[in-house]
CSV table of N, CA and C in Angstrom, one decimal:
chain,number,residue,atom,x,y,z
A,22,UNK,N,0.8,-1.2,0.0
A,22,UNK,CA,0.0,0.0,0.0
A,22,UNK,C,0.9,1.3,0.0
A,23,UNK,N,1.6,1.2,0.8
A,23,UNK,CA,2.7,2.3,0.8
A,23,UNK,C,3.9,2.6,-0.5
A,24,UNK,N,4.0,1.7,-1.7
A,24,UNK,CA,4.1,1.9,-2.5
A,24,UNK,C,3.5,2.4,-3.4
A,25,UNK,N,2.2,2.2,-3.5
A,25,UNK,CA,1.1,2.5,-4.7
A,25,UNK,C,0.7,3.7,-3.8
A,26,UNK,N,0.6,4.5,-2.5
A,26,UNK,CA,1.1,6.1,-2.1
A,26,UNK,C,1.6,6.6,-2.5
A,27,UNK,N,2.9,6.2,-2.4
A,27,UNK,CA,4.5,6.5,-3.1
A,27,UNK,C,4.2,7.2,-4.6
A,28,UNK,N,3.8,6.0,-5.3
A,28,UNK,CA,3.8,6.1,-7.0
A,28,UNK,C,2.5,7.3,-6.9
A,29,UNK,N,1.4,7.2,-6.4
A,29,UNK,CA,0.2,8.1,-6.7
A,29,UNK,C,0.7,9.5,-6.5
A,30,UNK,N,1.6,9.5,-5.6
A,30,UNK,CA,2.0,10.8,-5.0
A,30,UNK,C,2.8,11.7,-6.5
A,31,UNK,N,3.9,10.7,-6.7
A,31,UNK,CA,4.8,11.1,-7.4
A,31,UNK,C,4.1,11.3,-8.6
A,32,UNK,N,3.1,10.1,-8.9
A,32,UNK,CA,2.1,10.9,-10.3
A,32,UNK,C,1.6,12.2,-10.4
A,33,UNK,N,1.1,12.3,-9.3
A,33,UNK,CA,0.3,13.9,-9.1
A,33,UNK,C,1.4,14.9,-9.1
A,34,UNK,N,2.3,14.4,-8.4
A,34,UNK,CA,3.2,16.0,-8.2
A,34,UNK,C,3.8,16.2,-9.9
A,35,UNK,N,4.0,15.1,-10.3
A,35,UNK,CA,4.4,15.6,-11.4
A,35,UNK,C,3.4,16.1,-12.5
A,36,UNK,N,2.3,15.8,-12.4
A,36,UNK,CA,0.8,16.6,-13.3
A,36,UNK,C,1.2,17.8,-13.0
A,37,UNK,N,1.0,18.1,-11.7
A,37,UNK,CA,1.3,19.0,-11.0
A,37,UNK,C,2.1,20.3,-11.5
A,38,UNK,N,3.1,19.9,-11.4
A,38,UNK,CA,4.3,20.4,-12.0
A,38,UNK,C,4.5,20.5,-13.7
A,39,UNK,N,3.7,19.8,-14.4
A,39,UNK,CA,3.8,19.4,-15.7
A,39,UNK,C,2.5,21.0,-15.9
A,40,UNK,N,1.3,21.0,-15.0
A,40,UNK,CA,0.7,22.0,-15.7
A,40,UNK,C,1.2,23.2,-15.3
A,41,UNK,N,1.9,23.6,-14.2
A,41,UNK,CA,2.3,24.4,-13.8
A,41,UNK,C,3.6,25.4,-14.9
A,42,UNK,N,4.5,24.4,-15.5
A,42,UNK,CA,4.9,24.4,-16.6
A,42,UNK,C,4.3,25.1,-17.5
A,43,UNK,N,3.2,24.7,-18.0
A,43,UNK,CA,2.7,25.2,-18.5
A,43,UNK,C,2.1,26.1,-18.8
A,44,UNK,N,1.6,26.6,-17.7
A,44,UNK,CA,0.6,27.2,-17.3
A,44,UNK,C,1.6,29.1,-17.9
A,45,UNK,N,3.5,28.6,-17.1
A,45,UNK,CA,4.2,29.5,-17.4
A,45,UNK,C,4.2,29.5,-18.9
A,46,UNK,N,4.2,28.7,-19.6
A,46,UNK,CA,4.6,29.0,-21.0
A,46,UNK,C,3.9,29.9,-21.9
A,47,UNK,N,2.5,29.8,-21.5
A,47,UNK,CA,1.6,30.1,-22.0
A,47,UNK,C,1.4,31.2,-21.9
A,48,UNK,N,1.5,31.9,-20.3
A,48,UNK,CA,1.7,33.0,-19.8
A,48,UNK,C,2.9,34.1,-20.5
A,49,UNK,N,4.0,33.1,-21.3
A,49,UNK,CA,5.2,33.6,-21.7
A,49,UNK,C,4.7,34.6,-23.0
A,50,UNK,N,3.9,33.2,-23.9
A,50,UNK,CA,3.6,33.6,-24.9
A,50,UNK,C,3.1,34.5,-25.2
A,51,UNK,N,1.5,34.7,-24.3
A,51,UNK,CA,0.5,35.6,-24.2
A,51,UNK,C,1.3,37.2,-24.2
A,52,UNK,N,2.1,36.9,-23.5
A,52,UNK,CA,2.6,38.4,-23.2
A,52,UNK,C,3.9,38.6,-24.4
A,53,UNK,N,4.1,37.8,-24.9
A,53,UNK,CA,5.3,38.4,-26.3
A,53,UNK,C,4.2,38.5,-27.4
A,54,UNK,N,3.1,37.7,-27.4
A,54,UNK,CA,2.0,38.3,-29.1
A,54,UNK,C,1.2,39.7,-28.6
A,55,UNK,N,1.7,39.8,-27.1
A,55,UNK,CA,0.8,41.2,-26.6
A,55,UNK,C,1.3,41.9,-27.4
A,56,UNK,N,2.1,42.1,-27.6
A,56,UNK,CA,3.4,43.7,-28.4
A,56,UNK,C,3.1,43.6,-29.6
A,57,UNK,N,2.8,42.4,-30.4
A,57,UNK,CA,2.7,42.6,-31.8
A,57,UNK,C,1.5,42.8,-32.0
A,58,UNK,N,1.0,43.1,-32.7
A,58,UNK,CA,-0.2,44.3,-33.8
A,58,UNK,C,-0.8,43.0,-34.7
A,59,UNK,N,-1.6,42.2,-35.0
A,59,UNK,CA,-2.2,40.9,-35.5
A,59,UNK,C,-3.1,41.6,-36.3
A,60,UNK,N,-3.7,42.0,-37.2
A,60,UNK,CA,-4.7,42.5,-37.9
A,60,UNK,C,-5.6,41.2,-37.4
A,61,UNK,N,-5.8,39.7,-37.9
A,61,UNK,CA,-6.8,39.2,-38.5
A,61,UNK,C,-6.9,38.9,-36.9
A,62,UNK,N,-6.4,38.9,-36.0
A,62,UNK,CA,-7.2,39.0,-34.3
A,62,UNK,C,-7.8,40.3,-34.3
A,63,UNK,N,-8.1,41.3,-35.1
A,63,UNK,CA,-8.8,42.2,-34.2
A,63,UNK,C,-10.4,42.4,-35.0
A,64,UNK,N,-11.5,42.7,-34.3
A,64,UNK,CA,-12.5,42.4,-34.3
A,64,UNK,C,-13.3,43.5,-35.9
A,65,UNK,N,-14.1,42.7,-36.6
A,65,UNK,CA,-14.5,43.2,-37.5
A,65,UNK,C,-15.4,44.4,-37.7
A,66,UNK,N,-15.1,45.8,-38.5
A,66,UNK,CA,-16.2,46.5,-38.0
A,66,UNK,C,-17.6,46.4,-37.7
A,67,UNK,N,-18.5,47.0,-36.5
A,67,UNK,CA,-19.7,46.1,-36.6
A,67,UNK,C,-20.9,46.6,-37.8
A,68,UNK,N,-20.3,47.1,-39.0
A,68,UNK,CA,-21.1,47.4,-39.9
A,68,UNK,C,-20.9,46.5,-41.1
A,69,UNK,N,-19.8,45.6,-41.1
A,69,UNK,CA,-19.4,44.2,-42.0
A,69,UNK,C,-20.8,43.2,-42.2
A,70,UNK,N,-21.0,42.9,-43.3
A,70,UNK,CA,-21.7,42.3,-43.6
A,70,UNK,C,-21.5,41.1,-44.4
A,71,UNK,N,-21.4,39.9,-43.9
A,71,UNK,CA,-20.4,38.9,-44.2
A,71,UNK,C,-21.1,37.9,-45.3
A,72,UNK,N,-22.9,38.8,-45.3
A,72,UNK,CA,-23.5,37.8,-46.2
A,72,UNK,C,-23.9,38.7,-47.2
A,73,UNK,N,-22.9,39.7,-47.5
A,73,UNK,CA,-22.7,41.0,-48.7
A,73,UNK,C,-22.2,39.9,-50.2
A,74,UNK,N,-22.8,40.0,-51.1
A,74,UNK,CA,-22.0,39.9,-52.2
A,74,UNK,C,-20.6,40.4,-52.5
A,75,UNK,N,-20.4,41.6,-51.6
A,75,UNK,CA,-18.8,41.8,-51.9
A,75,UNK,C,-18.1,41.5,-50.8
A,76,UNK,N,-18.5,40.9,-49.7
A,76,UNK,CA,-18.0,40.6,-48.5
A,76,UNK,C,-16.6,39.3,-49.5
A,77,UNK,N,-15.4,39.4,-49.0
A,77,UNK,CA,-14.5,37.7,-49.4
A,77,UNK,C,-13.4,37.6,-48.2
A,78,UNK,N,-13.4,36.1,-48.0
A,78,UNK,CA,-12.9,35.6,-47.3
A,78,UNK,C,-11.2,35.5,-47.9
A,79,UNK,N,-11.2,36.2,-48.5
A,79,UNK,CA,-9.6,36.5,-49.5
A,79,UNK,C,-8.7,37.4,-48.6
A,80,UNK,N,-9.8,38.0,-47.7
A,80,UNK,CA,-9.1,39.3,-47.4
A,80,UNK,C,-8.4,38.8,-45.8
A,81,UNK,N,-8.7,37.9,-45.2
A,81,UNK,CA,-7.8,37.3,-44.4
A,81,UNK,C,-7.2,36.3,-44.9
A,82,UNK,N,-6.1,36.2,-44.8
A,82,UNK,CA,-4.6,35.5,-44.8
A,82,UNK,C,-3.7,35.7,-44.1
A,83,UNK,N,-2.6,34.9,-43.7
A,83,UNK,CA,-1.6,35.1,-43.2
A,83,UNK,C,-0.2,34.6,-44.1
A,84,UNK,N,1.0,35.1,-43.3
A,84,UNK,CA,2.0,34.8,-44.4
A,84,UNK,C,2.5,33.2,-44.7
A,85,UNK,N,1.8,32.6,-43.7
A,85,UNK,CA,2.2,31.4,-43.7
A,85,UNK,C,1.5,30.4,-45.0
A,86,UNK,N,-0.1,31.5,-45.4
A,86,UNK,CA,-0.9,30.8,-45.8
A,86,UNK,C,-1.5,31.5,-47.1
A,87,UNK,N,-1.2,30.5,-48.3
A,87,UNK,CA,-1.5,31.2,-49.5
A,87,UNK,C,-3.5,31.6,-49.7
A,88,UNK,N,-3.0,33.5,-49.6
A,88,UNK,CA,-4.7,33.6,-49.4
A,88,UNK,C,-5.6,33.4,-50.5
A,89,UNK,N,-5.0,32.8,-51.4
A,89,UNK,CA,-6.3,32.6,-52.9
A,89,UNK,C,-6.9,31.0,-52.0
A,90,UNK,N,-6.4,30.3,-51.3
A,90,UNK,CA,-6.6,28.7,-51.5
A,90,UNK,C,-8.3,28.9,-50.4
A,91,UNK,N,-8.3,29.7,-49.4
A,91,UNK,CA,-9.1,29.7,-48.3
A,91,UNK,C,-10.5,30.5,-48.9
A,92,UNK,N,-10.4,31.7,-49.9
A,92,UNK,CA,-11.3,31.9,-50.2
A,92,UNK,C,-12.1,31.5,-51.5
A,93,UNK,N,-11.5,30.8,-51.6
A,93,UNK,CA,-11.9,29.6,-53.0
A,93,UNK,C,-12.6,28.3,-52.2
A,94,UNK,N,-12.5,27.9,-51.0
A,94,UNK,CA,-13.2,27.2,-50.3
A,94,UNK,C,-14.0,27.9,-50.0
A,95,UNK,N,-14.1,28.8,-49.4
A,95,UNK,CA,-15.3,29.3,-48.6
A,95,UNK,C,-16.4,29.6,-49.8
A,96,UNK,N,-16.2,29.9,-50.7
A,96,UNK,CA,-17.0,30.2,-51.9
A,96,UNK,C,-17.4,29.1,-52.2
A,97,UNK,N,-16.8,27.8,-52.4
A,97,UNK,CA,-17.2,26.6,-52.6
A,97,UNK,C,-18.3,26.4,-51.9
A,98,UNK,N,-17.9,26.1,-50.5
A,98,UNK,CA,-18.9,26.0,-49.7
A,98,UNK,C,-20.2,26.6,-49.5
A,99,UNK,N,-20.3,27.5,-49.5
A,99,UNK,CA,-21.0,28.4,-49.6
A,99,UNK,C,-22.2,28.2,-51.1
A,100,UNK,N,-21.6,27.6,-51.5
A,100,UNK,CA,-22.5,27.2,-53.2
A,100,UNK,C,-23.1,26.3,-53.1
A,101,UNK,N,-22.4,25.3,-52.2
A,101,UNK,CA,-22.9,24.0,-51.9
A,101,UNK,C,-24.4,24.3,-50.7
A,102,UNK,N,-24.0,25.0,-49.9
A,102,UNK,CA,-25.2,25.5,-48.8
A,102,UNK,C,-26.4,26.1,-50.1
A,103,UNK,N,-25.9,26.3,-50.6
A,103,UNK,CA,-27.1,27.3,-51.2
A,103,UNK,C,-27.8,26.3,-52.2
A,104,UNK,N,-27.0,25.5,-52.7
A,104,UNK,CA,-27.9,24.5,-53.6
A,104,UNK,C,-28.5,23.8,-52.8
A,105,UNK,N,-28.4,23.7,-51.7
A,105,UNK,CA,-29.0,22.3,-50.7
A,105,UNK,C,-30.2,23.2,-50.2
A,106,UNK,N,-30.2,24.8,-49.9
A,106,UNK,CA,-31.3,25.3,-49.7
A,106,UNK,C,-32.3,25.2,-50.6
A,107,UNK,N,-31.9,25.7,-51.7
A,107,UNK,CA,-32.7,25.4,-53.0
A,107,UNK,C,-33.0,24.2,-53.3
A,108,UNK,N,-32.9,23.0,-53.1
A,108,UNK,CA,-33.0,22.2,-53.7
A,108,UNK,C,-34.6,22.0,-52.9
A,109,UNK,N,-35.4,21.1,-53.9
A,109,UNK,CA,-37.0,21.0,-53.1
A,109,UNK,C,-37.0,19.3,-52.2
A,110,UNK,N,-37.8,19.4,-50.9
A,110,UNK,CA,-37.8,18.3,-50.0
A,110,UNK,C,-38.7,17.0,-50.5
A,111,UNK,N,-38.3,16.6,-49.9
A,111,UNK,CA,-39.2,15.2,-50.1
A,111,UNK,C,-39.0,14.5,-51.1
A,112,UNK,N,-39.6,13.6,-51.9
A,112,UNK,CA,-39.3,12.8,-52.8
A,112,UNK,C,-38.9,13.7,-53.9
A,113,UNK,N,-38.8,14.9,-54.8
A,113,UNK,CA,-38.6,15.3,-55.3
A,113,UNK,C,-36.8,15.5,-55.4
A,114,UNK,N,-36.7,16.1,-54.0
A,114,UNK,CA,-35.6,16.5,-54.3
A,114,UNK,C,-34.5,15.0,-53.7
A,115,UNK,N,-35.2,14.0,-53.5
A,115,UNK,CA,-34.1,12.9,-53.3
A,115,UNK,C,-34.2,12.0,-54.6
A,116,UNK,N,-35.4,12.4,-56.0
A,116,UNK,CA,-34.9,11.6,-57.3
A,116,UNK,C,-33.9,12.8,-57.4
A,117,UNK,N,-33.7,14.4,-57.6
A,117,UNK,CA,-32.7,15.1,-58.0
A,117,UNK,C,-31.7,14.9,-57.7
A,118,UNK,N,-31.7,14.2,-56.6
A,118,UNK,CA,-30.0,13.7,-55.8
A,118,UNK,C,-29.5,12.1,-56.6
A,119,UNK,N,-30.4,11.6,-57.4
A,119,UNK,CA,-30.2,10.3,-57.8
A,119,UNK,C,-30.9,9.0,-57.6
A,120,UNK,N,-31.4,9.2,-56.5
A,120,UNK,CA,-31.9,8.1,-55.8
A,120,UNK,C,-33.1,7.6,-56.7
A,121,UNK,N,-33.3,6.4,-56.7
A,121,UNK,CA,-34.2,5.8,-57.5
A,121,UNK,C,-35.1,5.2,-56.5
A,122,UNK,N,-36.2,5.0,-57.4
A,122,UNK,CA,-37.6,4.8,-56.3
A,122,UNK,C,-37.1,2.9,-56.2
């Protein structure tokens, strides 16, 4: 019994200490991306209208990330929502999908 104390102890302290670690790291980071200026963290005017026809998702990128590829999905997507809105319910719109009676 005094073993399996031993070991439970030494597991915890080391959680312990493992988030405590962490807890600094995070705290490190928070405070070095404080100084830098992030455009796409800061909040959108509240007069954006993101379901505008000229609204695009082109206009966030970062340098890590080529911005044509993300707004070429979202447009995708977005095409896709819309034909599924459009499309008619019930047996109609599941022969339009293929489905055979």
């Amino acid at each position: 019994m005094a073993s399996y104390l031993r070991a439970r102890d030494s597991l915890r302290d080391s959680f312990t200490e493992g988030l405590n670690d962490m807890g600094k790291w995070i705290s490190v980071q928070d405070s070095s991306l404080s100084h830098d200026k992030i455009p796409l963290l800061e909040p959108l005017p509240a007069c954006t209208d993101v379901r505008s026809p000229d609204f695009s998702y082109d206009k966030f990128f970062d340098r890590e990330r080529d911005p044509a590829t993300f707004g070429g999905k979202v447009d995708q997507e977005r095409r896709k929502l819309l034909d599924q809105q459009n499309k008619p319910a019930g047996l109609i719109g599941r022969r339009l999908d293929g489905e055979q009676p």
